[in-house]
PDB file of C-alpha atoms in Angstrom:
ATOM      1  CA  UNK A   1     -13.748 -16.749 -33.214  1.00 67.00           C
ATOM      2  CA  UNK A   2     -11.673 -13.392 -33.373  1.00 67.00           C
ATOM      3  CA  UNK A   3     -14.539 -11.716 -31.579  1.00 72.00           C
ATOM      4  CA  UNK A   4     -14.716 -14.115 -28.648  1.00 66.00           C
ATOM      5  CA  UNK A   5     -10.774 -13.880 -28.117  1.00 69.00           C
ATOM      6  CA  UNK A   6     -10.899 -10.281 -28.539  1.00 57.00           C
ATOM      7  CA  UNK A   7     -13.944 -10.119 -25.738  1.00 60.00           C
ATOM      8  CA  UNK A   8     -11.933 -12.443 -22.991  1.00 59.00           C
ATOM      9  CA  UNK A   9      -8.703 -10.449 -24.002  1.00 61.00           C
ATOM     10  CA  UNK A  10     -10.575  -7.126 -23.264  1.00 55.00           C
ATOM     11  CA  UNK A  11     -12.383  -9.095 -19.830  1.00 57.00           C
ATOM     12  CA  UNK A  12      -9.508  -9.866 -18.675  1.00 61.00           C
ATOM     13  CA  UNK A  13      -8.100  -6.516 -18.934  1.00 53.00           C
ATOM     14  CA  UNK A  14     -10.690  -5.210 -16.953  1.00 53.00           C
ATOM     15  CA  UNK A  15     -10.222  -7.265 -14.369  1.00 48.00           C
ATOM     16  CA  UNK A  16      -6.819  -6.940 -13.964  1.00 45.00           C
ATOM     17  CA  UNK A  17      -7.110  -3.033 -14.085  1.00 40.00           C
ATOM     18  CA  UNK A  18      -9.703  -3.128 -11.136  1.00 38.00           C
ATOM     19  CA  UNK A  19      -7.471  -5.640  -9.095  1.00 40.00           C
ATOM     20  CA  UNK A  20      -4.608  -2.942  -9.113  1.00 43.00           C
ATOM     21  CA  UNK A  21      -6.239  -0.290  -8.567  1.00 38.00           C
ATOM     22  CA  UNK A  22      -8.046  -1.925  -5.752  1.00 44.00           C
ATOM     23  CA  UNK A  23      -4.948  -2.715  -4.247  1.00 45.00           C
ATOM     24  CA  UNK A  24      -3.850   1.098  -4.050  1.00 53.00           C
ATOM     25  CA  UNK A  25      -6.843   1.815  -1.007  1.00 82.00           C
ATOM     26  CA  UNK A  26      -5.482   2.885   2.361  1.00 89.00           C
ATOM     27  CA  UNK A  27      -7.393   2.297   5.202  1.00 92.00           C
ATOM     28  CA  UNK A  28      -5.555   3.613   7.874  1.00 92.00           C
ATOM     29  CA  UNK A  29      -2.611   5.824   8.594  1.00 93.00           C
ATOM     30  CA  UNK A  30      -0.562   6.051  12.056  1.00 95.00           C
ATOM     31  CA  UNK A  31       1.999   8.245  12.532  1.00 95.00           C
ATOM     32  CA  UNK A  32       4.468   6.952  14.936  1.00 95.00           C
ATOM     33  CA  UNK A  33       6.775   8.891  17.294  1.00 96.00           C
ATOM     34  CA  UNK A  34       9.730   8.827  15.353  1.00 94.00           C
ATOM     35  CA  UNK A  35       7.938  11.035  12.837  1.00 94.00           C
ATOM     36  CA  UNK A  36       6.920   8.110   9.991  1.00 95.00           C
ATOM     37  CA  UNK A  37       4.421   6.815   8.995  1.00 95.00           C
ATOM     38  CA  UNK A  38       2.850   3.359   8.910  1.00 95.00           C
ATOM     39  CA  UNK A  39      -0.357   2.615   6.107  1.00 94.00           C
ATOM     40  CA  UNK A  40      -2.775  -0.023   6.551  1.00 94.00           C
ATOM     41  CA  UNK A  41      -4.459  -1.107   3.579  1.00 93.00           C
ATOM     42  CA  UNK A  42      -7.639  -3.049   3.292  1.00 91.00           C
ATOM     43  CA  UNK A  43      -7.122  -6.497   3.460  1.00 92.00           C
ATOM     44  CA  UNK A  44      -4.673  -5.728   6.653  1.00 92.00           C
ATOM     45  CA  UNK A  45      -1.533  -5.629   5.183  1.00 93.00           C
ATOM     46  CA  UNK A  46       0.910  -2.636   5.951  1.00 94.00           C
ATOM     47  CA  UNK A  47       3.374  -0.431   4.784  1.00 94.00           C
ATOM     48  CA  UNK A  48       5.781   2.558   5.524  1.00 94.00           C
ATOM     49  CA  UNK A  49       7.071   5.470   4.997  1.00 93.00           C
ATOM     50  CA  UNK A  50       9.772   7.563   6.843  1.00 94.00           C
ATOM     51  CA  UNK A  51       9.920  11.364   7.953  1.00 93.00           C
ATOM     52  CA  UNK A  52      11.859  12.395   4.856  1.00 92.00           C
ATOM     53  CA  UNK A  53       8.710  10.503   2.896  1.00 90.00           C
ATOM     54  CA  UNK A  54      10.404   8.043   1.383  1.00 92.00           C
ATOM     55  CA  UNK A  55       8.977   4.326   1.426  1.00 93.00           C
ATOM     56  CA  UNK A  56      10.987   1.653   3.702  1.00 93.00           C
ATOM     57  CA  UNK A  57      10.877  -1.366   4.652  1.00 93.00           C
ATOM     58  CA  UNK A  58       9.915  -2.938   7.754  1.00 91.00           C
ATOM     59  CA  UNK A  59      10.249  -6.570   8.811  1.00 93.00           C
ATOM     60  CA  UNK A  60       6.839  -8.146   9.293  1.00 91.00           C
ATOM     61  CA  UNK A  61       6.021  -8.371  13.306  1.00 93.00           C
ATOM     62  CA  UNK A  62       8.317  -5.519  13.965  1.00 94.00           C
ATOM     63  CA  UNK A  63       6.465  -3.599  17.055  1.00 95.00           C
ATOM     64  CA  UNK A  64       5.993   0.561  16.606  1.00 95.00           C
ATOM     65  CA  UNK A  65       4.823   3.244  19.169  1.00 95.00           C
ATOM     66  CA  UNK A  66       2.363   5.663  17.771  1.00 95.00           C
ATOM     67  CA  UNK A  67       2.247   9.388  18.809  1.00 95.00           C
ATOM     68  CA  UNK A  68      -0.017   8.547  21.391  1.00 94.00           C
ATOM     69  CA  UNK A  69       1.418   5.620  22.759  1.00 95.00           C
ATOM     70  CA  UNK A  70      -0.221   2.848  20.823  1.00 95.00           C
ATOM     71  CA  UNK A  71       1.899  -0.251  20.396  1.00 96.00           C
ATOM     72  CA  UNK A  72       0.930  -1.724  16.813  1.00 94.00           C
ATOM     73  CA  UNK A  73       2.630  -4.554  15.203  1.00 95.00           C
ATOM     74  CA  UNK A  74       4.013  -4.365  11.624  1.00 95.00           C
ATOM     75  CA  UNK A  75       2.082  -6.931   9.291  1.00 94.00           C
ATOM     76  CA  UNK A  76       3.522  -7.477   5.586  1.00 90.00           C
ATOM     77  CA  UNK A  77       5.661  -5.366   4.105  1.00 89.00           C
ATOM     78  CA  UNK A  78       3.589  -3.601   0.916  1.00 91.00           C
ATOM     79  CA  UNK A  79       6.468  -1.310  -0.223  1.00 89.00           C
ATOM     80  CA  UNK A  80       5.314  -1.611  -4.076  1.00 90.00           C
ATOM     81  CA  UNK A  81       1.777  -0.488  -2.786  1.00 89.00           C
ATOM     82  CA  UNK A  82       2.452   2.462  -0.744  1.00 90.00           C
ATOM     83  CA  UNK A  83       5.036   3.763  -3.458  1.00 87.00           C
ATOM     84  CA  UNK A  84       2.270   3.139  -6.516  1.00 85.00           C
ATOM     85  CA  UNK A  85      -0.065   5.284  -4.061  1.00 82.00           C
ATOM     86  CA  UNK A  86       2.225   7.629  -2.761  1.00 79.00           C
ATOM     87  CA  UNK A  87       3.611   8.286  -6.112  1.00 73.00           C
ATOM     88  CA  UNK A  88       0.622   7.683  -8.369  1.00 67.00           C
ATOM     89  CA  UNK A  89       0.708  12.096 -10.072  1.00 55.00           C
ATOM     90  CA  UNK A  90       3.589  10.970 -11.498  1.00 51.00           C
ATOM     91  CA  UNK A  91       2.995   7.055 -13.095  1.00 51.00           C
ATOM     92  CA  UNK A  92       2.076   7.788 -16.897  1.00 54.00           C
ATOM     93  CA  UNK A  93      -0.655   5.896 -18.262  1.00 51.00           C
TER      94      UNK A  93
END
């Protein structure tokens, strides 16, 4: 009985470790006129970070220019995503 707990416990750790860590991949990066930067992340979802490169948040819908004169609009606001990537050298494990 021990074993099987201590095999689901240790599944389920796995799982969850590969979830996270899958939820750290960028896809995309635009950097918009006013010097930031907006991340798009697999699934779709975005994020952002400012010239000073610190991560802020951004109302979902909220349209941005791009450097080149793209018009993208802002879709979720993954703040605890682009911080656990951006900042990831110095999380201790």
């Amino acid at each position: 009985m021990l074993t099987k707990i201590a095999s689901a416990t240790a599944a389920i750790l796995i799982a969850t470790t590969a979830f996270a860590v899958d939820q750290g991949k960028v896809e995309k990066s635009y950097e918009l006129k006013d010097g930031s930067t907006v991340y798009v992340f697999k699934d779709g979802k975005m994020a952002m970070e400012n010239k000073a490169g610190q991560v802020v948040s951004m109302k979902d819908g909220h349209a941005m220019e791009t450097k080149d004169g793209k018009q993208i609009m802002m879709k979720g606001n993954e703040i605890w995503r682009l911080d656990s990537v951006l900042h990831r050298e110095h999380q201790t494990n």
